[in-house]
mmCIF file with all atom_site columns, C-alpha atoms in Angstrom:
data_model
loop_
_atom_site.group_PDB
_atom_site.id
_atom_site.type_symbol
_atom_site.label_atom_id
_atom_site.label_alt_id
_atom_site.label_comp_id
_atom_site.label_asym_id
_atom_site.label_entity_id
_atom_site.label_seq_id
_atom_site.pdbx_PDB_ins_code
_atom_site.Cartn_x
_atom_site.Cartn_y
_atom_site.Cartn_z
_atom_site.occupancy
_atom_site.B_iso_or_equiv
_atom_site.pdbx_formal_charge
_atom_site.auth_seq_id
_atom_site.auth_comp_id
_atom_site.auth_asym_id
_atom_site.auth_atom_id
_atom_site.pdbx_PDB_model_num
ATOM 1   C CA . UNK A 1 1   ? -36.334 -20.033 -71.065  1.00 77.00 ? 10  UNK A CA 1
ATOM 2   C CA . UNK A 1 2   ? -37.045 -24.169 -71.160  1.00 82.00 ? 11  UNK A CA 1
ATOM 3   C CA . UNK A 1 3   ? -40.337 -23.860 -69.526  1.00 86.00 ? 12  UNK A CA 1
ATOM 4   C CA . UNK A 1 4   ? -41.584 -20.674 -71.778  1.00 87.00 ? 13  UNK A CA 1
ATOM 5   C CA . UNK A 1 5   ? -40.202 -22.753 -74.737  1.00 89.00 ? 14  UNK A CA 1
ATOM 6   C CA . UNK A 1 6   ? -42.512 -25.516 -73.565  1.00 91.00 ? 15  UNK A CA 1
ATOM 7   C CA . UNK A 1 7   ? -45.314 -23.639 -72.901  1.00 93.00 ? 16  UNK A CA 1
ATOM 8   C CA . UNK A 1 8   ? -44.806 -22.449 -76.083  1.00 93.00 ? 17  UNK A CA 1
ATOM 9   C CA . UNK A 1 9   ? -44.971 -26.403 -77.829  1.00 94.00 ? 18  UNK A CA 1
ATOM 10  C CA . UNK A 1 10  ? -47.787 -26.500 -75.709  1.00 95.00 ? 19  UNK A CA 1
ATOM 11  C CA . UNK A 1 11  ? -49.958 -23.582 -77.305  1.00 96.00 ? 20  UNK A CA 1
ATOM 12  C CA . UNK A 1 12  ? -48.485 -24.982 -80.815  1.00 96.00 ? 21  UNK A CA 1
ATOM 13  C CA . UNK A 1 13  ? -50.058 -27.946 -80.439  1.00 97.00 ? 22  UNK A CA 1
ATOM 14  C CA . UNK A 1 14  ? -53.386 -26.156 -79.349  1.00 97.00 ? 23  UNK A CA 1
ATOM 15  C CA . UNK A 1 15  ? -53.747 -24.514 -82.506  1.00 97.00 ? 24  UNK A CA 1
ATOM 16  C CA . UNK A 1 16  ? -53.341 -27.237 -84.075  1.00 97.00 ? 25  UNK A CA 1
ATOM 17  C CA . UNK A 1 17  ? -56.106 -29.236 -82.558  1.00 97.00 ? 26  UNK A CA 1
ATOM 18  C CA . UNK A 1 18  ? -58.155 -25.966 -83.014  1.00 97.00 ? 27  UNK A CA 1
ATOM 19  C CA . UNK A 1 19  ? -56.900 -26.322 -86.989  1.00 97.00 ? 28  UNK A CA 1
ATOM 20  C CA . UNK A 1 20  ? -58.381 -29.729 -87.116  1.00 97.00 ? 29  UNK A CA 1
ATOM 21  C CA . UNK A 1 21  ? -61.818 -28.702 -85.037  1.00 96.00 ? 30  UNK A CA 1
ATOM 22  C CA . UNK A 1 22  ? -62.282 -27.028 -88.809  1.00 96.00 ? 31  UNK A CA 1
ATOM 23  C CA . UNK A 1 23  ? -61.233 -30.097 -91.127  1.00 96.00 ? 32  UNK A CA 1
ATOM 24  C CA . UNK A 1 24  ? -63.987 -32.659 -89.504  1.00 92.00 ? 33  UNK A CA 1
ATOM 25  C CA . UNK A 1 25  ? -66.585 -30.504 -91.721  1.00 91.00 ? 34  UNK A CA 1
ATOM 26  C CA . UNK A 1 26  ? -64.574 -31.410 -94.893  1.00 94.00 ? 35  UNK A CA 1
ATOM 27  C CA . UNK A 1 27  ? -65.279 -33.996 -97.389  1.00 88.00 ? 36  UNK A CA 1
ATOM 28  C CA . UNK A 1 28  ? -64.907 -36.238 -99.466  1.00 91.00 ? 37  UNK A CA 1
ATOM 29  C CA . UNK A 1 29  ? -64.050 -38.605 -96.067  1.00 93.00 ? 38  UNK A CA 1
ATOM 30  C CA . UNK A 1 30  ? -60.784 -39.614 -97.423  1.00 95.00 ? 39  UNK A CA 1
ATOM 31  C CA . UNK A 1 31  ? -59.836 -35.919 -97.329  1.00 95.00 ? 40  UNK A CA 1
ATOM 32  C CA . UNK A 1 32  ? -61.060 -35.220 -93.872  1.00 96.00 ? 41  UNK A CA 1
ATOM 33  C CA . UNK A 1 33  ? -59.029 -38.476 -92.684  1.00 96.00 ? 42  UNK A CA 1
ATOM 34  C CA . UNK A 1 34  ? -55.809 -36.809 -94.714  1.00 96.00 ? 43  UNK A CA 1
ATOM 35  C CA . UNK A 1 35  ? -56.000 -33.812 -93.286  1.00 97.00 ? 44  UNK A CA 1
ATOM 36  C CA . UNK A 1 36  ? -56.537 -35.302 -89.490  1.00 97.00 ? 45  UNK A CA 1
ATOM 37  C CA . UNK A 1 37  ? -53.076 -37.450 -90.432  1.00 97.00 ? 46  UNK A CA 1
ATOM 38  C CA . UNK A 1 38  ? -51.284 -34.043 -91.099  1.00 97.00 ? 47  UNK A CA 1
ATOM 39  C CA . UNK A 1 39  ? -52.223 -32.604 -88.268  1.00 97.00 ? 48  UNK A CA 1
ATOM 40  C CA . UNK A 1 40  ? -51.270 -35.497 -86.299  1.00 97.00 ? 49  UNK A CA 1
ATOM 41  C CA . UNK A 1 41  ? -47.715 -35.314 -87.961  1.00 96.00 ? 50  UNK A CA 1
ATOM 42  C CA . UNK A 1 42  ? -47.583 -31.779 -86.682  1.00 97.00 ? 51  UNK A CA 1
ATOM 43  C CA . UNK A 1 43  ? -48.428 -32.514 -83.027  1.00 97.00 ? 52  UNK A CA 1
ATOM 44  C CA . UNK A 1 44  ? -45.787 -35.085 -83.437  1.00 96.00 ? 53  UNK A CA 1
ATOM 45  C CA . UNK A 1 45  ? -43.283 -32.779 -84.504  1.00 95.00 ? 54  UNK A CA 1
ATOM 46  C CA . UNK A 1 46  ? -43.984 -30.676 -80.916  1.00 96.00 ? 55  UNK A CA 1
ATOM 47  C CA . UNK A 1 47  ? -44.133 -33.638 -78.897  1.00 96.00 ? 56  UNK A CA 1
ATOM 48  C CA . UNK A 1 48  ? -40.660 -34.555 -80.260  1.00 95.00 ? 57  UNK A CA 1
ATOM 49  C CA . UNK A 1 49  ? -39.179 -31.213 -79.995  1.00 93.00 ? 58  UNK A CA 1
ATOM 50  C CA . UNK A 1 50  ? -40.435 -30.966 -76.222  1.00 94.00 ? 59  UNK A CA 1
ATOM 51  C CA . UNK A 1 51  ? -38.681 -34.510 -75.430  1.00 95.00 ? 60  UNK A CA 1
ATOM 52  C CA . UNK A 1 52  ? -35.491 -33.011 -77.134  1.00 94.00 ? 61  UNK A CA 1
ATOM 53  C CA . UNK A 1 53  ? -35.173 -30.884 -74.308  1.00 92.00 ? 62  UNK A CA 1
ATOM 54  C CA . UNK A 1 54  ? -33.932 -33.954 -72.247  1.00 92.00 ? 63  UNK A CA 1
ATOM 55  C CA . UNK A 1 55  ? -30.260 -34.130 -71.849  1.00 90.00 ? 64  UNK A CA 1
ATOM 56  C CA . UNK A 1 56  ? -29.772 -37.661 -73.201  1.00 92.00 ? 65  UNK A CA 1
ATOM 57  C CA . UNK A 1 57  ? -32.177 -37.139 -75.797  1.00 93.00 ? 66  UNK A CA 1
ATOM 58  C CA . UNK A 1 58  ? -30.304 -38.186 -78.790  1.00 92.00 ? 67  UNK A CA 1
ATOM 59  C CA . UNK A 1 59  ? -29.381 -41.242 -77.076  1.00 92.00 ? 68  UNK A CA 1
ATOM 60  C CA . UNK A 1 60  ? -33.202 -41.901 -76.092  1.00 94.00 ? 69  UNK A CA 1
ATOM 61  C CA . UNK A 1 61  ? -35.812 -40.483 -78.711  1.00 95.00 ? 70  UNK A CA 1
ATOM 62  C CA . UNK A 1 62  ? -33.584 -41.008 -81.828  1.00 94.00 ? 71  UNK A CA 1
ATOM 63  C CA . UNK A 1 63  ? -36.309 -43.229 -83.084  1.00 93.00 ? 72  UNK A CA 1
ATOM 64  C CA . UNK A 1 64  ? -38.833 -40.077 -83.364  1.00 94.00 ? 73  UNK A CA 1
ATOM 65  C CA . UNK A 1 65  ? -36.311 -37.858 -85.384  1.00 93.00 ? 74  UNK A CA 1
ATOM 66  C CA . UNK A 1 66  ? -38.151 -38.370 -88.412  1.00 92.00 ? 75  UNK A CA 1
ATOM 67  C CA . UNK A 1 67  ? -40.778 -36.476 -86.819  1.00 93.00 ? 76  UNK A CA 1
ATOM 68  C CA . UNK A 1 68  ? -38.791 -33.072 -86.651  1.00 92.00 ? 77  UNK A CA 1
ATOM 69  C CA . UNK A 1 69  ? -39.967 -31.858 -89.654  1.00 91.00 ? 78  UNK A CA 1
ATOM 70  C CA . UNK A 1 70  ? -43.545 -33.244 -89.632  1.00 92.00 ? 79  UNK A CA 1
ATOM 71  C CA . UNK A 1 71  ? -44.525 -29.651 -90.263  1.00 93.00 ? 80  UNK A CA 1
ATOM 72  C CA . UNK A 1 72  ? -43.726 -29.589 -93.707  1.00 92.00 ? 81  UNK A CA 1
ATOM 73  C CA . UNK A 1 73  ? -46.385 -32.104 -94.710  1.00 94.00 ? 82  UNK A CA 1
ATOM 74  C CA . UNK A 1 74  ? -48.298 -31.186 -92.008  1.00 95.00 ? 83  UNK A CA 1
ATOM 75  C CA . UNK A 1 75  ? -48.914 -27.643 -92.749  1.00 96.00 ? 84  UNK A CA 1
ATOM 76  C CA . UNK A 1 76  ? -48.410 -27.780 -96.877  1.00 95.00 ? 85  UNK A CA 1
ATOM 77  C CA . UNK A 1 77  ? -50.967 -30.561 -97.329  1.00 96.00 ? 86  UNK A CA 1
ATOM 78  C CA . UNK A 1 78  ? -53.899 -28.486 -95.923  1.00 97.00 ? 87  UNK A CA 1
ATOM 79  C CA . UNK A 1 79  ? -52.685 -25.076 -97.359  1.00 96.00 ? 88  UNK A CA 1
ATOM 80  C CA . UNK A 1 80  ? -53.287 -26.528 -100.728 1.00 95.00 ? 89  UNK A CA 1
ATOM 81  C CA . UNK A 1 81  ? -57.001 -27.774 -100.045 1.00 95.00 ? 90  UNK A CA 1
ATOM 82  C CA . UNK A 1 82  ? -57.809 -24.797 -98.066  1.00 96.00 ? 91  UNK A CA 1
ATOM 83  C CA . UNK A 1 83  ? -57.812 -23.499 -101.320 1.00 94.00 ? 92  UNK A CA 1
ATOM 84  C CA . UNK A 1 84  ? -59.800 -25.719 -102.972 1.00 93.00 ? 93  UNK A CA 1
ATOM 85  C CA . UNK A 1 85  ? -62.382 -25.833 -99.968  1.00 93.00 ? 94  UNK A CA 1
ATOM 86  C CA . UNK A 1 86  ? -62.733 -22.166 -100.611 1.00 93.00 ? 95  UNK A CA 1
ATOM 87  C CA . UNK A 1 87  ? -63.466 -21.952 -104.230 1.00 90.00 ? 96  UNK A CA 1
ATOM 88  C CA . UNK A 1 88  ? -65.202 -25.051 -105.172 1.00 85.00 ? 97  UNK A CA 1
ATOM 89  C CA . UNK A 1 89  ? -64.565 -24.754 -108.304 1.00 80.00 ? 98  UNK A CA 1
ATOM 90  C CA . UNK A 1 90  ? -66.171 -27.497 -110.708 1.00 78.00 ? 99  UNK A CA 1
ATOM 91  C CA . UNK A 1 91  ? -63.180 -28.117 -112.551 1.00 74.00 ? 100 UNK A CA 1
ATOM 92  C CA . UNK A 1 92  ? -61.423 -29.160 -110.318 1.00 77.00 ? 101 UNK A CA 1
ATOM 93  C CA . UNK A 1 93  ? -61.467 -31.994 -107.828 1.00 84.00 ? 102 UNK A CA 1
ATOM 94  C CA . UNK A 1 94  ? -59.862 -33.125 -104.840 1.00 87.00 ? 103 UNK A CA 1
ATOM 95  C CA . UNK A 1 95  ? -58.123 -36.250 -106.547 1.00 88.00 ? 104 UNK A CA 1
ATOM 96  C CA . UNK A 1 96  ? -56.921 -33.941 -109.500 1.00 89.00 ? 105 UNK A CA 1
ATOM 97  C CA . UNK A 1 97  ? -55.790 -31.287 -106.554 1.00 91.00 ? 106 UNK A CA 1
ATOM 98  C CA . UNK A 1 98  ? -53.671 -34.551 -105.349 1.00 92.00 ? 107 UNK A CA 1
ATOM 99  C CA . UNK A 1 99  ? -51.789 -35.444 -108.370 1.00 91.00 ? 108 UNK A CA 1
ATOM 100 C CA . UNK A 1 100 ? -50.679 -31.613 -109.003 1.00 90.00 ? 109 UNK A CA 1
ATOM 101 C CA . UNK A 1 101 ? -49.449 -31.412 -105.854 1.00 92.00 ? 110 UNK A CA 1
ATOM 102 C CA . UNK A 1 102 ? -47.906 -35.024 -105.023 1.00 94.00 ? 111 UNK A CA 1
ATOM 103 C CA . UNK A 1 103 ? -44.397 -33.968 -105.956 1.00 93.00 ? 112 UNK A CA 1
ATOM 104 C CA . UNK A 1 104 ? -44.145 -31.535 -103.697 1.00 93.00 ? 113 UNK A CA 1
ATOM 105 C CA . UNK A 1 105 ? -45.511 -34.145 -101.055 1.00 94.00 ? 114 UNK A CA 1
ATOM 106 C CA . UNK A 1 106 ? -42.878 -36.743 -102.141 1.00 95.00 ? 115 UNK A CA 1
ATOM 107 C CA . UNK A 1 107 ? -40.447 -34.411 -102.104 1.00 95.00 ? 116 UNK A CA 1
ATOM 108 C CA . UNK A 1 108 ? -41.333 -33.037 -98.292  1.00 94.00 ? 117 UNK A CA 1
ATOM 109 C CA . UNK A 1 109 ? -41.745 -36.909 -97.495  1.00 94.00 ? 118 UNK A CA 1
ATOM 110 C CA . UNK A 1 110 ? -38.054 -38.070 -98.938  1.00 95.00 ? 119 UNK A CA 1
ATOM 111 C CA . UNK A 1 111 ? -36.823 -35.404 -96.357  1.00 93.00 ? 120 UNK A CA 1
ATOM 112 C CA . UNK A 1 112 ? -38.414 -36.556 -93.554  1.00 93.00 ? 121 UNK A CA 1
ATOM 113 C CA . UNK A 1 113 ? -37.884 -40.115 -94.274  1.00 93.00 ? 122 UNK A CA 1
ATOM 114 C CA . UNK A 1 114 ? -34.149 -39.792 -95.603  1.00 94.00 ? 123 UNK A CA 1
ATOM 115 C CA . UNK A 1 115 ? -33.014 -36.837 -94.897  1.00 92.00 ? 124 UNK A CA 1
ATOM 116 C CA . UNK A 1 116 ? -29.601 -37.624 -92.922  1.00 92.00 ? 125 UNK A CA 1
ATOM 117 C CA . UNK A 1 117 ? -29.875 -35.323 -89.652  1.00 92.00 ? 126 UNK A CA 1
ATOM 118 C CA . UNK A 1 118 ? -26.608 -33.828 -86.429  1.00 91.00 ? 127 UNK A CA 1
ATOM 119 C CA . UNK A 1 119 ? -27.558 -33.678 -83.304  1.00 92.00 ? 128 UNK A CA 1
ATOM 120 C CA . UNK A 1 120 ? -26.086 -30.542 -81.584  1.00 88.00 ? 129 UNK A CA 1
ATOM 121 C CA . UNK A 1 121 ? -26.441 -29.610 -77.921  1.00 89.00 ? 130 UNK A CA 1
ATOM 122 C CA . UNK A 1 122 ? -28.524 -26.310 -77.212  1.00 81.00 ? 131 UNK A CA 1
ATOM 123 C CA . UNK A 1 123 ? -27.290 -24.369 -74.358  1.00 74.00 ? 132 UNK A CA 1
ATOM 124 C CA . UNK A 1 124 ? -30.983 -23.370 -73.489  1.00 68.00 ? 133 UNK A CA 1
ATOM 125 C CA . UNK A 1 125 ? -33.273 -26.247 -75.122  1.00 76.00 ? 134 UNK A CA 1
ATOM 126 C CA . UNK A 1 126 ? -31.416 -29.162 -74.844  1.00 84.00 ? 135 UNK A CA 1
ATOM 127 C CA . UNK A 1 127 ? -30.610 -30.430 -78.648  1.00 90.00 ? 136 UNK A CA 1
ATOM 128 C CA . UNK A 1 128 ? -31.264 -29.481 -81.842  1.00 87.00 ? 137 UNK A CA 1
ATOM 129 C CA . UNK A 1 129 ? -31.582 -31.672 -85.204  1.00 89.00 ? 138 UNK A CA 1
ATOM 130 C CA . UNK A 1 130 ? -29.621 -30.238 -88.487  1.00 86.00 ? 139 UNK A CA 1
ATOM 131 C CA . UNK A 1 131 ? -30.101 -31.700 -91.969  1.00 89.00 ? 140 UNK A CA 1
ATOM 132 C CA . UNK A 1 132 ? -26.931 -32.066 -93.499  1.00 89.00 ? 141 UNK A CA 1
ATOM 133 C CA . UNK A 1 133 ? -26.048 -29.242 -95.970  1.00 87.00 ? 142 UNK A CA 1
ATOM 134 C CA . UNK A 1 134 ? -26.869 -31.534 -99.149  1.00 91.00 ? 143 UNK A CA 1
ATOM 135 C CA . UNK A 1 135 ? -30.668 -32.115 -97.441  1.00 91.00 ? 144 UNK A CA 1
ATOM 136 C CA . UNK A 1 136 ? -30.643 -28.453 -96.065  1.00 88.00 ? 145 UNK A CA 1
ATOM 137 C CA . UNK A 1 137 ? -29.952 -26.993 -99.405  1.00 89.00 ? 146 UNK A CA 1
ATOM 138 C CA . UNK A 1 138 ? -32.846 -29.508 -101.279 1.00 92.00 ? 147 UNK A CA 1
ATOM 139 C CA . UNK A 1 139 ? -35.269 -28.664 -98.584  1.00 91.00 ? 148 UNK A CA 1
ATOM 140 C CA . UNK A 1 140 ? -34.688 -24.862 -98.896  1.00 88.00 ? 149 UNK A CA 1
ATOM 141 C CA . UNK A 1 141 ? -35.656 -25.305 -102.764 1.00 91.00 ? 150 UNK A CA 1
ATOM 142 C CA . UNK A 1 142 ? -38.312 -27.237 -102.141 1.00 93.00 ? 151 UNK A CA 1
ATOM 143 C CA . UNK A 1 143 ? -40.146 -25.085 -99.824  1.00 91.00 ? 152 UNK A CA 1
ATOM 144 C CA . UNK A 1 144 ? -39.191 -22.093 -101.284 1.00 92.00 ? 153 UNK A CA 1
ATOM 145 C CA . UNK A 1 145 ? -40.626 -23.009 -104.748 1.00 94.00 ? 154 UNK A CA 1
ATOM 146 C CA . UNK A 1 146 ? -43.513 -24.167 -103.013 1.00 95.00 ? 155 UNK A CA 1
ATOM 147 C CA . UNK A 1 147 ? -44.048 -20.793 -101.302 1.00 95.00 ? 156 UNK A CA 1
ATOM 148 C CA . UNK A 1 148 ? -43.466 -18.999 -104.502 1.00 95.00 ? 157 UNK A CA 1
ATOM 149 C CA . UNK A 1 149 ? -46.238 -20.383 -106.439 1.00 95.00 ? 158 UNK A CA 1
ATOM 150 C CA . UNK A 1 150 ? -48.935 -20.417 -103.285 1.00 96.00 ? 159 UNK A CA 1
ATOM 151 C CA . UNK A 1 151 ? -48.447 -17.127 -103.203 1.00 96.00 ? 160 UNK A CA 1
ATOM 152 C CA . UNK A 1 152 ? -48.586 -16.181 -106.448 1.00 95.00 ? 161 UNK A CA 1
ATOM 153 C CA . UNK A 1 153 ? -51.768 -18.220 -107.448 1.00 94.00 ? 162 UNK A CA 1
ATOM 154 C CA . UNK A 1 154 ? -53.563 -17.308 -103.901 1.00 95.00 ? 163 UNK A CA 1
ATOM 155 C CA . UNK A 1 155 ? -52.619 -13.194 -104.774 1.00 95.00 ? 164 UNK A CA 1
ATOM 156 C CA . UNK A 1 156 ? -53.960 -14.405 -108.242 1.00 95.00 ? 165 UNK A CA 1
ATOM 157 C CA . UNK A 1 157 ? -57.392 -15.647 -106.782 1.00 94.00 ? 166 UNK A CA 1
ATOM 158 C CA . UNK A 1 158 ? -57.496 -13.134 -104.196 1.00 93.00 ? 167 UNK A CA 1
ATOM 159 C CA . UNK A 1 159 ? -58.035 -10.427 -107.463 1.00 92.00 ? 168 UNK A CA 1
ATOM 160 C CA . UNK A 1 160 ? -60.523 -12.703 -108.638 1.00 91.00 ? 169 UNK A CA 1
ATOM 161 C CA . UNK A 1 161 ? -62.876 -13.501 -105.971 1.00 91.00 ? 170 UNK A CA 1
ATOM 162 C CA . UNK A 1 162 ? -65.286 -11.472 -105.313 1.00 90.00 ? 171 UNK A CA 1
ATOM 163 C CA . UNK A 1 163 ? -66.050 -12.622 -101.547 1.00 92.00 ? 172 UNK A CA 1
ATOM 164 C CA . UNK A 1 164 ? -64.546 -10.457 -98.992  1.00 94.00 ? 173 UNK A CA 1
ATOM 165 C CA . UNK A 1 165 ? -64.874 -13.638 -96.762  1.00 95.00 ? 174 UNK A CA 1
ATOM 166 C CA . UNK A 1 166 ? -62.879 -16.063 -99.086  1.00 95.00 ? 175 UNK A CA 1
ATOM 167 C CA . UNK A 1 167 ? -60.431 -12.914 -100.124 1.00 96.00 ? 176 UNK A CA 1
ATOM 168 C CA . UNK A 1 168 ? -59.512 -12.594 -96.330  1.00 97.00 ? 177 UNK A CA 1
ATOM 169 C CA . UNK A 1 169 ? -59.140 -16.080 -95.811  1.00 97.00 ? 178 UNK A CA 1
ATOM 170 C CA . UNK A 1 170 ? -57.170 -16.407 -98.822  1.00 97.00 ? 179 UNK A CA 1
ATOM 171 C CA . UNK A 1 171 ? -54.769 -13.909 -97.144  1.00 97.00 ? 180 UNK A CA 1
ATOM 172 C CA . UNK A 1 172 ? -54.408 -15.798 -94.364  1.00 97.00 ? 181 UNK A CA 1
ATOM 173 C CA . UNK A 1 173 ? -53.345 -17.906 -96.156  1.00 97.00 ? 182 UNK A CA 1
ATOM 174 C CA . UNK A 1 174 ? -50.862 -16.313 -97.551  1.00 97.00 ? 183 UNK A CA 1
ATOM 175 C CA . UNK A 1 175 ? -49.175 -14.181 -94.805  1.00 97.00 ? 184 UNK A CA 1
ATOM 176 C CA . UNK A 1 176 ? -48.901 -17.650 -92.963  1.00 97.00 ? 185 UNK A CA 1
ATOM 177 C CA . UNK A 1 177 ? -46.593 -19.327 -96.113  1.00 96.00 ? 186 UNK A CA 1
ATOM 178 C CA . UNK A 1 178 ? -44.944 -16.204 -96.511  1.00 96.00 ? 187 UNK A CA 1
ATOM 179 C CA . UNK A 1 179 ? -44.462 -15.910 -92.826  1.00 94.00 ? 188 UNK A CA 1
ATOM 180 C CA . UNK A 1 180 ? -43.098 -19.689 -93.295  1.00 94.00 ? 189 UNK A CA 1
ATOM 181 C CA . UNK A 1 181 ? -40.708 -18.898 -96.120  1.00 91.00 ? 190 UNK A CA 1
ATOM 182 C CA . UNK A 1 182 ? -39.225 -16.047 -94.386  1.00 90.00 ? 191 UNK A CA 1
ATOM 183 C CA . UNK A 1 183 ? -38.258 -18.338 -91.420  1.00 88.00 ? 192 UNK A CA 1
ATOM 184 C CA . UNK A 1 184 ? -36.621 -21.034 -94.183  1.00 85.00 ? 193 UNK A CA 1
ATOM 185 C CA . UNK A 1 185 ? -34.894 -18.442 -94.950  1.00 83.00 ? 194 UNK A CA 1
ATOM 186 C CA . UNK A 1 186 ? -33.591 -17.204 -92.142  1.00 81.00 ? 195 UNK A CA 1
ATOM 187 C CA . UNK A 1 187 ? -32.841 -20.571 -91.098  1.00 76.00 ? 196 UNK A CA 1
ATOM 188 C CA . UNK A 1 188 ? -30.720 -20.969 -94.012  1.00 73.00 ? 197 UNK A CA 1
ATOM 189 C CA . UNK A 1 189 ? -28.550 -17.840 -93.996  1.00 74.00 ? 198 UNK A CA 1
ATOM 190 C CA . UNK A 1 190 ? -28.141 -18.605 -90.132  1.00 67.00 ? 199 UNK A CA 1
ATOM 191 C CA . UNK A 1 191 ? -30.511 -16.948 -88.361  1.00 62.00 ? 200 UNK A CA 1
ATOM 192 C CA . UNK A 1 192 ? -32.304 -18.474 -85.245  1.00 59.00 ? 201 UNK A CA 1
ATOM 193 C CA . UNK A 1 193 ? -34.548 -17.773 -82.485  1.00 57.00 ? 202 UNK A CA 1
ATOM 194 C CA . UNK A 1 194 ? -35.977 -20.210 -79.846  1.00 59.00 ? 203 UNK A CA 1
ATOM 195 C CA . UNK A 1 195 ? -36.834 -22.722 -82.487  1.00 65.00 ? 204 UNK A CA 1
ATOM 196 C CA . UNK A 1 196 ? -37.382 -21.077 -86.072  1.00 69.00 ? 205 UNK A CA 1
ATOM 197 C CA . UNK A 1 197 ? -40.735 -22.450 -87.720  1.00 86.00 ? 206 UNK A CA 1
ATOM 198 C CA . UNK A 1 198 ? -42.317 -22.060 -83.850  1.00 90.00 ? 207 UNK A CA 1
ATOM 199 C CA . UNK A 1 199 ? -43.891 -18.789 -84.612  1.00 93.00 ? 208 UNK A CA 1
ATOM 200 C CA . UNK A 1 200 ? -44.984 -18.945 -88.349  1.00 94.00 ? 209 UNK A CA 1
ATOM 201 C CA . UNK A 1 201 ? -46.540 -22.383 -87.917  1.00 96.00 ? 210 UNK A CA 1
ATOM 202 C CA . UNK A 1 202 ? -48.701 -20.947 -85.348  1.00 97.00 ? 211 UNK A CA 1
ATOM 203 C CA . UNK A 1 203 ? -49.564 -18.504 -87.681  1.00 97.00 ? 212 UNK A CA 1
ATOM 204 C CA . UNK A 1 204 ? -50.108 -20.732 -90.720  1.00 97.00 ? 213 UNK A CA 1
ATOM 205 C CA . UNK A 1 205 ? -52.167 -23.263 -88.367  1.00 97.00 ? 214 UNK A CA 1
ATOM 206 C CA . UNK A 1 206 ? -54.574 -20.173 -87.184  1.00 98.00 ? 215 UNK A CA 1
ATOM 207 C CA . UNK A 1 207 ? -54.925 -19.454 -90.863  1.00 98.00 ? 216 UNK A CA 1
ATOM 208 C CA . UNK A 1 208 ? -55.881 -22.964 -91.637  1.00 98.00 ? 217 UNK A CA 1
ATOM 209 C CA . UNK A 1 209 ? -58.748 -22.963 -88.977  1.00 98.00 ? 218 UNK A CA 1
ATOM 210 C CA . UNK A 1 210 ? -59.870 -19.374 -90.432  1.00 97.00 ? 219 UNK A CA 1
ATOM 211 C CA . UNK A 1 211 ? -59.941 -20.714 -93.882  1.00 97.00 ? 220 UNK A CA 1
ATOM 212 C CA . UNK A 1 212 ? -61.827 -23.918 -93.276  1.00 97.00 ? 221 UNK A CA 1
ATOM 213 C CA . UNK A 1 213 ? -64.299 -22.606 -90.841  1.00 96.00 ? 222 UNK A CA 1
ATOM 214 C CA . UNK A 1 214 ? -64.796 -19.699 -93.276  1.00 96.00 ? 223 UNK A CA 1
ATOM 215 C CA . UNK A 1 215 ? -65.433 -22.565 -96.404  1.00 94.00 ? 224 UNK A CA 1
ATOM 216 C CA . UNK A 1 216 ? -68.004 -24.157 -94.179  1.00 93.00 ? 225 UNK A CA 1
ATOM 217 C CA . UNK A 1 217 ? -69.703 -20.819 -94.032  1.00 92.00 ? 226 UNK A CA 1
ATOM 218 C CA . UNK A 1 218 ? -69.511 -20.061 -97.232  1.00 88.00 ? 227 UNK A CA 1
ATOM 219 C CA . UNK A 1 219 ? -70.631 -23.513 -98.437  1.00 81.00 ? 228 UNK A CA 1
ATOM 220 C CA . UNK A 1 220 ? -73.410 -23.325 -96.142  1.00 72.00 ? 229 UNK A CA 1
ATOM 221 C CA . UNK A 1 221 ? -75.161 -19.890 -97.134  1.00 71.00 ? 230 UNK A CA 1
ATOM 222 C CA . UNK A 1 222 ? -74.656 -20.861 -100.875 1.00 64.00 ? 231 UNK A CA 1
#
């Protein structure tokens, strides 16, 4: 079960690489540069979880615990401009895109910074981080409001839009945060298999490559 559950990091991480293949296209270069960071902080989320695995873990990679949840920023951060790479519209802008969505960032980044994380031994994987039920319940809010609206404003669009290329992309999109939220909450009523998040971030980062490589294409036949 270890080794599958590495192999498993292992092809993680590969989609994300393929994820960020798509965001060296994207500009303004600040963006492209933010987007490389998150995906960065998601590889560093699997690299952690595969050192975990290590029986004296806790004792040795404490340090990278705030890494455990890289994901959130990591996969949230491009979901929201994969939008905005899509639609181009000329209202908005990248910097305005920022400042509607910082909260949520801060919010994500308070619980990776702060949030006060248990060890607990794994009879398969080795250990496991858990935030403590006051950080567990405020990062179950979070993401689940953030969920919400992305999928309401992306089903929104989708009705919109008359591409078929940026309306399947956009539901990408959405099946990966929805795939996401379902695993939240699982996690929080209890649930768990291998590692939750494993599966549905594999899904949301396949849906980030779609959705960028599919704005390229779109940008460049306009």
């Amino acid at each position: 079960m270890r080794e599958l559950y590495l192999f498993l990091l292992g092809l993680a991480a590969g989609v994300v690489l393929l994820a960020m293949s798509a965001y060296r296209r994207v500009s303004p270069r600040w963006l492209k540069w933010a987007l490389m960071a998150s995906g960065l902080l998601v590889i560093s989320r699997y690299v952690t979880l595969a050192l975990f695995t290590n029986p004296d873990a806790p004792n040795r990679f404490w340090a990278l615990r705030h890494c455990w949840f890289g994901s959130a920023i990591g996969l949230t951060f491009p979901s929201v401009f994969a939008i905005d790479q899509l639609l181009r519209h000329p209202a908005m802008t990248p910097k305005k895109l920022l400042g509607w969505v910082a909260p949520f960032l801060v919010a994500l980044g308070a619980i990776i910074l702060f949030g006060t994380l248990t060890p607990a031994p794994d009879p398969v994987l080795g250990w496991t981080l858990h935030l403590t039920t006051p950080w567990r319940v405020f990062a179950s809010a979070i993401q689940g409001t953030f969920v919400i609206v992305f999928i309401g404003i992306g089903v929104l669009l989708m009705r919109k839009i008359p591409s078929r290329a940026i309306r399947l992309a956009l539901l990408g999109l959405i099946v990966g945060q929805a795939y996401l939220g379902l695993d939240g909450l699982l996690l929080a009523l209890g649930g768990w298999y291998v590692r939750p998040f494993l599966y549905s971030e594999m899904v949301m980062g396949l849906a980030l490559w779609h959705a960028y490589e599919t704005a390229f294409a779109v940008q460049v036949n306009r």
